[in-house]
Short mmCIF file of C-alpha atoms in Angstrom, two decimals:
data_model
loop_
_atom_site.label_atom_id
_atom_site.label_comp_id
_atom_site.label_asym_id
_atom_site.label_seq_id
_atom_site.Cartn_x
_atom_site.Cartn_y
_atom_site.Cartn_z
CA MET I 132 4.44 38.37 30.82
CA ASP I 133 2.28 40.03 28.22
CA THR I 134 -0.22 37.63 26.67
CA SER I 135 0.36 39.00 23.19
CA VAL I 136 4.05 38.07 23.43
CA ILE I 137 3.13 34.53 24.47
CA ILE I 138 0.68 34.21 21.60
CA GLN I 139 3.29 35.56 19.24
CA ILE I 140 5.80 32.97 20.39
CA VAL I 141 3.35 30.10 20.16
CA VAL I 142 2.31 31.14 16.66
CA SER I 143 5.83 31.34 15.27
CA GLY I 144 6.63 27.99 16.92
CA ALA I 145 3.60 26.50 15.25
CA PHE I 146 4.92 27.44 11.81
CA MET I 147 8.11 25.52 12.60
CA GLY I 148 5.89 22.67 13.79
CA LEU I 149 4.38 22.46 10.31
CA VAL I 150 7.83 21.58 8.97
CA TYR I 151 8.07 18.75 11.53
CA ALA I 152 4.66 17.63 10.35
CA LEU I 153 5.79 17.57 6.73
CA VAL I 154 8.86 15.44 7.48
CA ALA I 155 6.70 13.16 9.65
CA TYR I 156 4.29 12.84 6.73
CA GLY I 157 7.23 11.60 4.65
CA PHE I 158 7.71 8.82 7.20
CA GLN I 159 4.03 7.92 6.94
CA LEU I 160 4.15 7.64 3.15
CA THR I 161 6.78 4.90 3.07
CA PHE I 162 5.50 3.20 6.20
CA ALA I 163 2.07 2.81 4.60
CA THR I 164 3.30 0.82 1.60
CA SER I 165 6.28 -1.07 2.99
CA LYS I 166 6.23 -0.82 6.82
CA THR I 167 9.68 0.74 6.52
CA ILE I 168 10.93 4.27 7.13
CA ASN I 169 14.14 5.94 6.04
CA PHE I 170 16.21 6.65 9.14
CA GLY I 171 18.41 8.85 6.97
CA GLN I 172 15.49 11.12 6.06
CA GLY I 173 17.15 14.10 7.79
CA GLU I 174 20.13 13.84 5.46
CA LEU I 175 17.70 13.75 2.56
CA VAL I 176 16.23 17.07 3.79
CA MET I 177 19.73 18.53 4.11
CA LEU I 178 21.13 17.26 0.79
CA SER I 179 18.08 18.55 -1.09
CA ALA I 180 18.48 21.94 0.58
CA PHE I 181 22.14 22.05 -0.48
CA PHE I 182 21.23 21.03 -4.01
CA SER I 183 18.56 23.76 -4.18
CA LEU I 184 21.08 26.29 -2.85
CA THR I 185 23.48 25.28 -5.62
CA LEU I 186 20.70 25.68 -8.19
CA THR I 187 20.03 29.18 -6.86
CA ARG I 188 23.73 30.08 -6.98
CA LEU I 189 23.85 28.89 -10.58
CA GLY I 190 21.19 31.49 -11.28
CA ALA I 191 17.99 29.42 -11.24
CA PRO I 192 14.95 31.53 -10.31
CA TYR I 193 12.85 30.47 -7.30
CA TRP I 194 10.03 28.97 -9.37
CA LEU I 195 12.53 26.73 -11.15
CA MET I 196 14.63 25.93 -8.09
CA VAL I 197 11.66 24.51 -6.14
CA PRO I 198 10.65 21.81 -8.66
CA GLY I 199 14.35 21.11 -9.28
CA GLY I 200 14.89 20.51 -5.57
CA LEU I 201 11.77 18.34 -5.32
CA LEU I 202 12.91 16.23 -8.26
CA PHE I 203 16.32 15.80 -6.66
CA GLY I 204 14.66 14.72 -3.40
CA ALA I 205 12.47 12.22 -5.26
CA LEU I 206 15.54 10.74 -6.98
CA LEU I 207 17.33 10.44 -3.64
CA GLY I 208 14.26 8.70 -2.24
CA LEU I 209 14.31 6.23 -5.13
CA PHE I 210 18.00 5.63 -4.50
CA VAL I 211 17.35 4.86 -0.83
CA GLU I 212 14.60 2.43 -1.81
CA ARG I 213 16.79 0.62 -4.30
CA ALA I 214 19.96 0.55 -2.22
CA ALA I 215 18.66 0.01 1.29
CA VAL I 216 15.07 -1.17 1.33
CA ARG I 217 14.15 -3.42 -1.59
CA LEU I 218 16.56 -6.25 -0.92
CA ALA I 219 15.73 -6.30 2.78
CA LEU I 220 12.01 -6.43 1.99
CA GLU I 221 12.45 -9.27 -0.50
CA GLN I 222 14.29 -11.28 2.11
CA LYS I 223 11.83 -10.29 4.82
CA SER I 224 14.72 -8.99 6.92
CA GLU I 225 14.96 -5.90 9.13
CA GLY I 226 18.24 -4.96 7.44
CA TRP I 227 16.65 -1.77 6.07
CA ILE I 228 17.01 -0.16 9.51
CA LEU I 229 20.80 -0.35 9.50
CA LEU I 230 21.10 0.24 5.77
CA THR I 231 19.07 3.48 5.81
CA ILE I 232 21.13 4.73 8.79
CA ILE I 233 24.35 3.96 6.90
CA LEU I 234 23.10 5.72 3.77
CA GLY I 235 22.27 8.72 5.96
CA LEU I 236 25.82 8.80 7.34
CA LEU I 237 27.14 8.52 3.81
CA GLY I 238 24.96 11.45 2.77
CA PHE I 239 26.22 13.48 5.71
CA SER I 240 29.90 12.99 4.90
CA SER I 241 29.28 13.58 1.19
CA ALA I 242 27.69 16.91 2.05
CA GLU I 243 30.67 17.87 4.20
CA ASN I 244 33.04 16.95 1.37
CA ILE I 245 31.11 18.71 -1.36
CA TRP I 246 29.82 21.84 0.37
CA GLY I 247 31.97 22.07 3.51
CA ARG I 248 31.01 22.22 7.18
CA ASP I 249 29.86 25.82 7.27
CA ASP I 250 26.32 27.06 7.42
CA HIS I 251 25.22 29.03 4.39
CA PRO I 252 22.39 31.55 4.16
CA PHE I 253 19.63 30.49 1.79
CA PRO I 254 18.51 33.38 -0.40
CA THR I 255 14.78 33.61 -1.03
CA PRO I 256 12.66 36.21 -2.79
CA ILE I 257 10.03 35.86 -0.05
CA SER I 258 10.25 38.66 2.45
CA SER I 259 10.70 38.20 6.18
CA ASP I 260 9.26 41.61 7.07
CA PRO I 261 6.41 40.91 9.45
CA ILE I 262 2.80 41.74 8.63
CA HIS I 263 0.47 42.54 11.48
CA VAL I 264 -2.46 40.11 11.55
CA VAL I 265 -4.98 40.35 14.41
CA GLY I 266 -2.39 41.29 16.99
CA VAL I 267 0.28 38.81 15.84
CA ASP I 268 3.26 39.42 13.61
CA ILE I 269 3.52 36.94 10.77
CA THR I 270 6.18 37.02 8.07
CA PRO I 271 5.48 36.12 4.43
CA LEU I 272 8.22 33.53 4.86
CA GLU I 273 6.17 31.82 7.57
CA ILE I 274 3.11 31.99 5.35
CA SER I 275 5.11 30.32 2.57
CA VAL I 276 5.92 27.48 4.98
CA ALA I 277 2.25 26.97 5.78
CA VAL I 278 1.18 27.15 2.14
CA GLY I 279 3.96 24.78 1.05
CA VAL I 280 3.34 22.19 3.76
CA LEU I 281 -0.44 22.14 3.56
CA GLY I 282 -0.33 22.46 -0.23
CA ILE I 283 1.82 19.41 -0.91
CA MET I 284 0.07 17.30 1.72
CA GLY I 285 -3.28 18.28 0.24
CA LEU I 286 -2.10 17.39 -3.26
CA ILE I 287 -0.82 13.98 -2.20
CA GLU I 288 -4.01 13.22 -0.27
CA LEU I 289 -6.05 14.29 -3.32
CA PHE I 290 -3.93 11.99 -5.48
CA LYS I 291 -4.60 9.08 -3.11
CA ARG I 292 -8.34 9.62 -3.12
CA ARG I 293 -9.06 10.74 -6.67
CA THR I 294 -6.77 8.73 -8.96
CA LEU I 295 -6.76 4.99 -9.50
CA LEU I 296 -3.00 4.90 -8.91
CA GLY I 297 -3.61 6.59 -5.56
CA LYS I 298 -6.23 4.00 -4.67
CA ALA I 299 -3.73 1.32 -5.66
CA PHE I 300 -1.34 2.96 -3.21
CA GLU I 301 -3.98 2.58 -0.49
CA ALA I 302 -4.65 -1.00 -1.57
CA VAL I 303 -0.98 -1.94 -1.16
CA SER I 304 -1.06 -0.34 2.31
CA ALA I 305 -4.11 -2.42 3.21
CA ASP I 306 -3.00 -5.78 1.80
CA ARG I 307 0.09 -6.22 -0.35
CA ASP I 308 -0.74 -9.75 -1.50
CA ALA I 309 -4.29 -8.95 -2.52
CA ALA I 310 -3.07 -5.83 -4.34
CA GLU I 311 -0.63 -7.97 -6.33
CA LEU I 312 -3.56 -10.17 -7.36
CA MET I 313 -5.24 -7.09 -8.87
CA GLY I 314 -2.17 -6.56 -11.07
CA ILE I 315 -0.76 -3.81 -8.84
CA SER I 316 3.01 -4.17 -8.53
CA SER I 317 3.89 -3.72 -4.87
CA THR I 318 7.55 -3.06 -5.77
CA ARG I 319 6.56 -0.13 -7.97
CA THR I 320 4.16 1.18 -5.37
CA VAL I 321 6.90 1.13 -2.73
CA MET I 322 9.16 2.99 -5.20
CA LEU I 323 6.45 5.59 -5.70
CA SER I 324 6.08 6.05 -1.95
CA TYR I 325 9.83 6.57 -1.55
CA ALA I 326 9.90 9.09 -4.40
CA LEU I 327 7.00 11.03 -2.85
CA SER I 328 8.62 10.84 0.57
CA GLY I 329 11.88 12.17 -0.88
CA ALA I 330 10.10 15.05 -2.62
CA VAL I 331 8.30 15.90 0.62
CA ALA I 332 11.62 15.90 2.52
CA ALA I 333 13.14 18.16 -0.13
CA LEU I 334 10.29 20.63 0.19
CA ALA I 335 10.76 20.64 3.95
CA GLY I 336 14.42 21.49 3.37
CA ILE I 337 13.65 24.29 0.93
CA LEU I 338 10.99 25.79 3.22
CA VAL I 339 13.04 25.65 6.39
CA ALA I 340 16.43 26.65 4.90
CA PRO I 341 15.82 30.43 4.81
CA ILE I 342 15.02 30.25 8.54
CA THR I 343 17.71 27.83 9.78
CA THR I 344 20.42 28.36 7.09
CA VAL I 345 21.88 25.41 5.18
CA GLY I 346 24.58 23.20 6.69
CA PRO I 347 25.32 19.50 7.16
CA THR I 348 23.69 19.47 10.61
CA MET I 349 20.66 21.59 9.69
CA ALA I 350 18.23 18.67 9.96
CA SER I 351 19.61 16.65 12.87
CA ALA I 352 17.33 18.22 15.49
CA LEU I 353 14.49 18.57 12.99
CA ILE I 354 14.44 14.88 12.22
CA LEU I 355 14.20 13.84 15.86
CA LYS I 356 11.21 16.08 16.34
CA ALA I 357 9.61 14.88 13.13
CA PHE I 358 10.04 11.38 14.44
CA SER I 359 8.35 12.35 17.72
CA VAL I 360 5.49 13.89 15.78
CA ALA I 361 5.09 10.75 13.65
CA VAL I 362 5.03 8.46 16.69
CA VAL I 363 2.79 10.70 18.79
CA ALA I 364 0.30 11.20 15.95
CA GLY I 365 0.47 7.61 14.76
CA LEU I 366 1.90 6.40 11.47
CA GLU I 367 -1.44 6.53 9.62
CA SER I 368 -3.04 9.93 9.93
CA GLY I 369 -1.90 12.87 7.79
CA PHE I 370 -4.31 15.12 9.67
CA GLY I 371 -2.80 13.86 12.93
CA VAL I 372 0.76 14.91 12.12
CA VAL I 373 -0.39 18.44 11.32
CA VAL I 374 -2.21 18.77 14.64
CA VAL I 375 0.64 17.27 16.65
CA GLY I 376 3.24 19.25 14.68
CA LEU I 377 1.51 22.56 15.38
CA PHE I 378 1.18 21.62 19.04
CA LEU I 379 4.81 20.57 19.44
CA GLY I 380 6.12 23.64 17.61
CA GLY I 381 4.20 25.94 19.93
CA LEU I 382 5.10 23.98 23.05
CA GLU I 383 8.78 24.03 22.16
CA ASN I 384 8.88 27.80 21.93
CA LEU I 385 7.07 28.07 25.26
CA ALA I 386 9.62 25.75 26.86
CA SER I 387 12.52 27.83 25.63
CA LEU I 388 10.78 31.02 26.78
CA TYR I 389 10.03 29.84 30.31
CA LEU I 390 12.81 27.32 30.97
CA GLY I 391 15.59 28.68 28.80
CA SER I 392 16.63 27.83 25.26
CA GLY I 393 18.49 24.71 26.41
CA TRP I 394 15.08 23.11 27.10
CA ARG I 395 13.89 23.58 23.53
CA GLU I 396 14.27 19.93 22.59
CA ALA I 397 12.71 18.61 25.80
CA PRO I 398 9.00 18.66 24.87
CA GLY I 399 9.59 16.58 21.73
CA LEU I 400 11.39 13.85 23.62
CA LEU I 401 8.95 13.99 26.50
CA LEU I 402 5.98 13.60 24.15
CA LEU I 403 7.74 10.72 22.41
CA ILE I 404 8.30 8.85 25.66
CA LEU I 405 4.76 9.54 26.86
CA ALA I 406 3.31 8.32 23.57
CA LEU I 407 5.36 5.13 23.62
CA ALA I 408 4.30 4.45 27.20
CA LEU I 409 0.62 5.35 26.93
CA ARG I 410 -0.45 5.08 23.30
CA PRO I 411 2.08 3.23 21.15
CA ASN I 412 -0.19 3.44 18.11
CA GLY I 413 -0.37 7.21 18.39
CA ILE I 414 -3.20 9.55 19.27
CA PHE I 415 -4.68 9.35 15.79
CA GLY I 416 -3.62 5.76 15.06
CA LYS I 417 -5.93 2.82 15.09
CA ALA I 418 -5.02 0.02 17.44
CA SER I 419 -3.60 -2.60 15.13
CA ILE I 420 -5.54 -5.81 15.16
CA ARG I 421 -3.56 -8.76 13.97
CA LYS I 422 -5.82 -10.93 11.86
CA VAL I 423 -5.15 -14.63 11.77
CA MET C 202 -7.04 -21.83 -21.34
CA LEU C 203 -5.14 -22.79 -18.18
CA LYS C 204 -2.75 -25.71 -18.08
CA VAL C 205 -0.64 -26.88 -15.14
CA GLU C 206 2.12 -29.42 -15.73
CA ASN C 207 4.12 -31.23 -13.05
CA LEU C 208 3.83 -28.32 -10.63
CA HIS C 209 6.02 -28.42 -7.50
CA ALA C 210 5.86 -25.76 -4.79
CA GLY C 211 6.19 -25.38 -1.06
CA TYR C 212 7.00 -23.05 1.78
CA GLY C 213 10.61 -22.69 2.95
CA GLY C 214 11.87 -26.10 1.85
CA ALA C 215 8.80 -28.06 2.90
CA GLU C 216 7.31 -29.32 -0.34
CA VAL C 217 3.52 -29.18 -0.47
CA LEU C 218 2.92 -29.92 -4.15
CA ASN C 219 4.67 -32.88 -5.76
CA GLY C 220 3.78 -32.67 -9.38
CA VAL C 221 0.26 -31.38 -9.99
CA ASN C 222 -1.22 -31.73 -13.47
CA LEU C 223 -4.51 -30.19 -14.42
CA GLU C 224 -6.24 -28.36 -17.23
CA VAL C 225 -9.10 -25.89 -17.41
CA LYS C 226 -10.60 -25.57 -20.91
CA ALA C 227 -12.08 -22.27 -22.03
CA GLY C 228 -15.67 -21.78 -20.91
CA THR C 229 -15.70 -24.66 -18.44
CA VAL C 230 -15.94 -24.87 -14.67
CA VAL C 231 -13.38 -27.19 -13.09
CA ALA C 232 -13.56 -28.18 -9.43
CA LEU C 233 -10.55 -29.03 -7.29
CA ILE C 234 -11.56 -30.98 -4.21
CA GLY C 235 -9.76 -32.88 -1.51
CA ALA C 236 -9.07 -33.03 2.21
CA ASN C 237 -7.63 -30.18 4.28
CA GLY C 238 -3.90 -29.89 3.72
CA ALA C 239 -3.96 -31.77 0.42
CA GLY C 240 -2.51 -28.70 -1.32
CA LYS C 241 -5.56 -27.17 -3.02
CA THR C 242 -4.89 -23.60 -1.88
CA THR C 243 -1.15 -23.97 -2.53
CA THR C 244 -1.98 -25.08 -6.08
CA MET C 245 -4.02 -21.91 -6.55
CA ARG C 246 -1.28 -19.76 -5.03
CA ALA C 247 1.40 -21.36 -7.20
CA ILE C 248 -0.69 -20.77 -10.33
CA SER C 249 -1.29 -17.08 -9.59
CA GLY C 250 2.30 -16.39 -8.50
CA MET C 251 1.71 -15.82 -4.78
CA VAL C 252 4.02 -18.77 -4.22
CA ARG C 253 6.93 -19.31 -6.57
CA PRO C 254 6.81 -22.83 -8.04
CA SER C 255 10.07 -24.74 -7.64
CA LYS C 256 9.42 -26.89 -10.70
CA GLY C 257 6.83 -27.37 -13.41
CA ARG C 258 4.89 -25.19 -15.79
CA VAL C 259 1.83 -22.97 -15.69
CA LEU C 260 0.39 -21.95 -19.05
CA VAL C 261 -2.23 -19.24 -19.46
CA GLU C 262 -3.44 -19.41 -23.08
CA ASP C 263 -0.23 -21.32 -23.95
CA LEU C 264 1.91 -18.56 -22.41
CA PRO C 265 4.25 -19.80 -19.66
CA VAL C 266 3.78 -17.67 -16.54
CA GLU C 267 5.49 -19.70 -13.81
CA GLY C 268 8.06 -17.61 -11.91
CA LEU C 269 6.48 -14.25 -12.86
CA ALA C 270 5.38 -11.81 -10.17
CA ALA C 271 1.75 -12.19 -9.15
CA SER C 272 0.99 -8.71 -10.49
CA ARG C 273 2.35 -9.65 -13.94
CA ILE C 274 0.25 -12.82 -14.06
CA ALA C 275 -2.83 -10.84 -13.00
CA ARG C 276 -2.22 -8.32 -15.79
CA LEU C 277 -2.12 -11.23 -18.27
CA GLY C 278 -5.73 -11.97 -17.39
CA LEU C 279 -5.73 -14.44 -14.53
CA ALA C 280 -7.96 -13.31 -11.68
CA HIS C 281 -7.50 -15.04 -8.34
CA SER C 282 -10.09 -14.53 -5.61
CA PRO C 283 -8.04 -15.77 -2.68
CA GLU C 284 -8.89 -17.84 0.35
CA GLY C 285 -10.18 -15.62 3.15
CA ARG C 286 -11.52 -13.08 0.58
CA LYS C 287 -8.88 -10.42 1.31
CA VAL C 288 -10.96 -7.38 0.42
CA PHE C 289 -9.31 -3.99 0.99
CA GLY C 290 -11.00 -3.21 4.30
CA PRO C 291 -10.22 0.51 4.59
CA LEU C 292 -11.49 1.16 1.04
CA SER C 293 -15.08 1.47 -0.12
CA VAL C 294 -16.91 -1.31 -1.95
CA GLU C 295 -16.75 0.60 -5.22
CA ASP C 296 -13.03 1.35 -4.84
CA ASN C 297 -12.41 -2.36 -4.31
CA LEU C 298 -14.24 -3.11 -7.54
CA LEU C 299 -12.40 -0.38 -9.46
CA LEU C 300 -9.09 -1.80 -8.28
CA GLY C 301 -10.20 -5.17 -9.59
CA ALA C 302 -10.18 -3.59 -13.05
CA TYR C 303 -6.75 -2.02 -12.50
CA ARG C 304 -5.16 -3.90 -15.38
CA HIS C 305 -7.27 -2.26 -18.07
CA LEU C 306 -8.24 1.13 -16.61
CA PRO C 307 -6.37 4.44 -16.96
CA HIS C 308 -4.34 4.93 -13.78
CA PHE C 309 -4.93 8.63 -13.27
CA LEU C 310 -8.25 10.13 -14.27
CA GLY C 311 -11.24 9.01 -16.28
CA PHE C 312 -11.16 5.49 -14.86
CA ARG C 313 -14.66 5.76 -13.40
CA SER C 314 -16.39 6.33 -16.74
CA LYS C 315 -14.36 3.58 -18.41
CA ALA C 316 -15.32 1.13 -15.67
CA ALA C 317 -19.03 2.01 -15.76
CA ALA C 318 -20.12 -0.92 -17.96
CA ASP C 319 -18.18 -3.49 -15.91
CA LEU C 320 -19.45 -1.98 -12.68
CA LYS C 321 -23.02 -2.25 -13.90
CA LYS C 322 -22.55 -5.93 -14.75
CA VAL C 323 -21.20 -6.68 -11.30
CA TYR C 324 -23.94 -4.66 -9.61
CA ASP C 325 -26.55 -6.54 -11.65
CA LEU C 326 -25.08 -9.78 -10.37
CA PHE C 327 -24.77 -8.50 -6.78
CA PRO C 328 -27.45 -5.84 -6.15
CA ARG C 329 -26.43 -5.72 -2.49
CA LEU C 330 -23.00 -4.41 -3.43
CA GLU C 331 -24.63 -1.51 -5.26
CA GLU C 332 -26.65 -0.62 -2.16
CA ARG C 333 -23.41 -0.55 -0.17
CA ARG C 334 -21.09 0.95 -2.76
CA GLU C 335 -19.95 3.79 -0.49
CA GLN C 336 -19.55 1.59 2.57
CA LEU C 337 -16.08 0.57 3.77
CA SER C 338 -15.65 -3.04 2.73
CA GLY C 339 -14.19 -4.00 6.10
CA THR C 340 -17.61 -3.38 7.63
CA LEU C 341 -19.46 -5.79 5.30
CA SER C 342 -20.71 -9.18 6.45
CA GLY C 343 -18.74 -12.28 5.50
CA GLY C 344 -21.15 -13.16 2.72
CA GLU C 345 -21.08 -9.66 1.29
CA GLN C 346 -17.28 -9.65 1.41
CA GLN C 347 -17.28 -12.89 -0.56
CA MET C 348 -19.58 -11.35 -3.17
CA LEU C 349 -17.22 -8.39 -3.32
CA ALA C 350 -14.18 -10.65 -3.75
CA ILE C 351 -15.88 -12.44 -6.64
CA GLY C 352 -17.10 -9.19 -8.17
CA ARG C 353 -13.63 -7.71 -7.87
CA ALA C 354 -12.16 -10.68 -9.75
CA LEU C 355 -14.78 -10.30 -12.51
CA MET C 356 -13.98 -6.60 -12.93
CA ALA C 357 -10.64 -7.57 -14.47
CA GLN C 358 -12.42 -9.01 -17.56
CA PRO C 359 -10.33 -12.08 -16.82
CA LYS C 360 -9.57 -14.95 -19.17
CA VAL C 361 -9.72 -17.37 -16.27
CA VAL C 362 -10.90 -17.00 -12.66
CA LEU C 363 -9.56 -18.92 -9.66
CA LEU C 364 -12.06 -19.09 -6.79
CA ASP C 365 -10.57 -20.37 -3.57
CA GLU C 366 -13.07 -21.62 -0.97
CA PRO C 367 -15.81 -19.08 -1.68
CA SER C 368 -18.05 -20.78 0.89
CA MET C 369 -15.56 -20.70 3.75
CA GLY C 370 -17.02 -19.55 7.06
CA LEU C 371 -20.42 -18.64 5.62
CA ALA C 372 -23.89 -19.54 6.86
CA PRO C 373 -25.61 -22.36 4.89
CA VAL C 374 -28.12 -20.00 3.25
CA ILE C 375 -25.28 -17.80 2.02
CA VAL C 376 -23.34 -20.83 0.77
CA GLN C 377 -26.37 -21.68 -1.40
CA GLU C 378 -26.35 -18.14 -2.71
CA VAL C 379 -22.63 -18.38 -3.54
CA PHE C 380 -23.24 -21.57 -5.53
CA SER C 381 -26.12 -20.04 -7.42
CA ILE C 382 -23.77 -17.18 -8.36
CA ILE C 383 -21.18 -19.69 -9.58
CA ARG C 384 -23.88 -21.31 -11.69
CA ARG C 385 -24.70 -17.94 -13.23
CA LEU C 386 -21.03 -17.32 -13.98
CA LYS C 387 -20.92 -20.69 -15.72
CA GLU C 388 -23.96 -19.77 -17.83
CA ALA C 389 -22.18 -16.55 -18.75
CA GLY C 390 -19.33 -18.66 -20.14
CA ILE C 391 -16.70 -17.73 -17.58
CA THR C 392 -13.70 -20.05 -17.29
CA LEU C 393 -13.42 -21.06 -13.66
CA LEU C 394 -11.19 -23.13 -11.41
CA LEU C 395 -13.00 -23.70 -8.13
CA VAL C 396 -11.53 -24.99 -4.89
CA GLU C 397 -14.22 -26.20 -2.48
CA GLN C 398 -14.74 -27.99 0.80
CA PHE C 399 -18.33 -28.72 -0.15
CA ALA C 400 -17.40 -31.39 -2.68
CA LYS C 401 -21.00 -32.35 -3.44
CA SER C 402 -22.09 -28.85 -4.36
CA ALA C 403 -18.88 -28.29 -6.30
CA LEU C 404 -19.48 -31.41 -8.41
CA GLU C 405 -23.00 -30.21 -9.15
CA VAL C 406 -21.72 -27.11 -10.97
CA ALA C 407 -18.47 -28.48 -12.39
CA ASP C 408 -17.87 -29.82 -15.90
CA TYR C 409 -14.79 -31.65 -14.75
CA ALA C 410 -13.13 -32.28 -11.39
CA TYR C 411 -9.81 -33.19 -9.83
CA VAL C 412 -9.35 -34.80 -6.44
CA MET C 413 -6.12 -33.91 -4.62
CA GLU C 414 -4.33 -36.08 -2.11
CA ARG C 415 -0.98 -35.27 -0.51
CA GLY C 416 0.14 -32.71 -3.05
CA LYS C 417 -0.91 -34.66 -6.14
CA ILE C 418 -3.95 -35.27 -8.27
CA ALA C 419 -5.28 -38.64 -7.15
CA VAL C 420 -8.39 -38.95 -9.28
CA ALA C 421 -9.76 -36.95 -12.19
CA GLY C 422 -12.94 -37.18 -14.20
CA THR C 423 -16.34 -35.78 -14.95
CA PRO C 424 -18.66 -35.42 -11.94
CA GLU C 425 -20.61 -38.52 -13.10
CA GLU C 426 -17.43 -40.59 -13.18
CA LEU C 427 -16.33 -39.37 -9.75
CA ARG C 428 -19.72 -40.11 -8.22
CA LYS C 429 -19.29 -43.72 -9.35
CA ASP C 430 -15.74 -43.96 -7.97
CA GLU C 431 -16.03 -45.78 -4.67
CA ARG C 432 -12.97 -44.28 -3.11
CA VAL C 433 -14.07 -40.73 -3.87
CA LEU C 434 -17.59 -41.58 -2.75
CA ALA C 435 -16.36 -42.84 0.60
CA ALA C 436 -13.82 -40.12 1.28
CA TYR C 437 -15.48 -36.94 0.00
CA LEU C 438 -19.09 -37.46 -0.92
CA GLY C 439 -20.27 -39.72 1.93
#
């Protein structure tokens, strides 16, 4: 096969991989502060995409729809924290696992009831006519995915490093008790992490919707792959999820090219199993040392 | 400044404190000594809100704080430098210090300039921290981490400081250094409650001292009085 076709396929897979990376980054945000993740994160992606679609249908322009969708995602994140996570954390129970799954199922059936089971196209002013860049065709839509993903991750990382609130976020990740002794409320920090994680999931939904269309099941495959990316990269490194996301996105497209489209989901699962067997802390994760 | 009345606390039903009473007057250094397991650290944790007291009162400047979240109590001006130092390992020395001042700094931007005066004070007290300000605090030596934990507590401009076992696990030379720092804090008029294994050294800096036994205050008095008490002499100062 022609090399340029292969490169083309890897490149467009990599753009999709950036979306996996973004959702995986959402897992990292809440894991850092509370050692919990929202197993219903995929439904959060989907519900935010539906909400943004509704905003668009009501006549909201793109520049207004995006922050509206992000805000909605952040509110959903806060709801998940309040309803499923906080109580479990206070009682030091693992109940959050089941509770976040249940909330996800609830979100799924709500979406079916409100918007129906059909897939809807997601209108966007960004063109999908390819531009020729050094031998590869790239669409402005794909560029918007890259800009959106790297932009929001960059902003959040900047917030963590440059503001005192961001440093407090890091302090809670490092040692909750000691952070409390500095006057930093760990409850509020966990809330903040869930709001950010929700906004990140919403952006993933908005970015991916014009490519995949919007429907109740739009994120079910996406979330599994995001989970693989998070585990393979490790739950600490933002840089790691981008690298692994790009890699998995490209690999997936190669698998469906050479083995048939039914094998598309295989590399994600394979990488997940390999990572769990060989490097449970992830490629970019530090081996956790339990201090006594 | 700090008053503890009939404080009871424990972990999961097992009571560790059975009615602790103590008082730290403004501008004084009070030592809390006693054997391992007597409840010294639990007393500190119950005061600062890390453990919820089951009974009793804790007053910071006459304001009852028992039952509040640790972060609320910290924001009211009680700085607790905990046992085992608990510095934020993945963060730099300076970030640790800035977080110490969290309660009175702006949370977004401009916090660095507002903290400059406090930072300078701490760096004057601990020149070694200034040399290592960019270093990750997890890579400091034990002694340096203890200096950082104390400096971090001072950054809060606290009304009262709790120091739990600042000499724990440190080489004798460093222990001496820690005590000379405590002496300087005393000269600066800082209100301090000090838990120590090294009872002798603690009594040398303290204005007043309490001896704990089995979750209660057994003996209290000035260091001179305690040095004359035969029981204390035999058990802790021998």
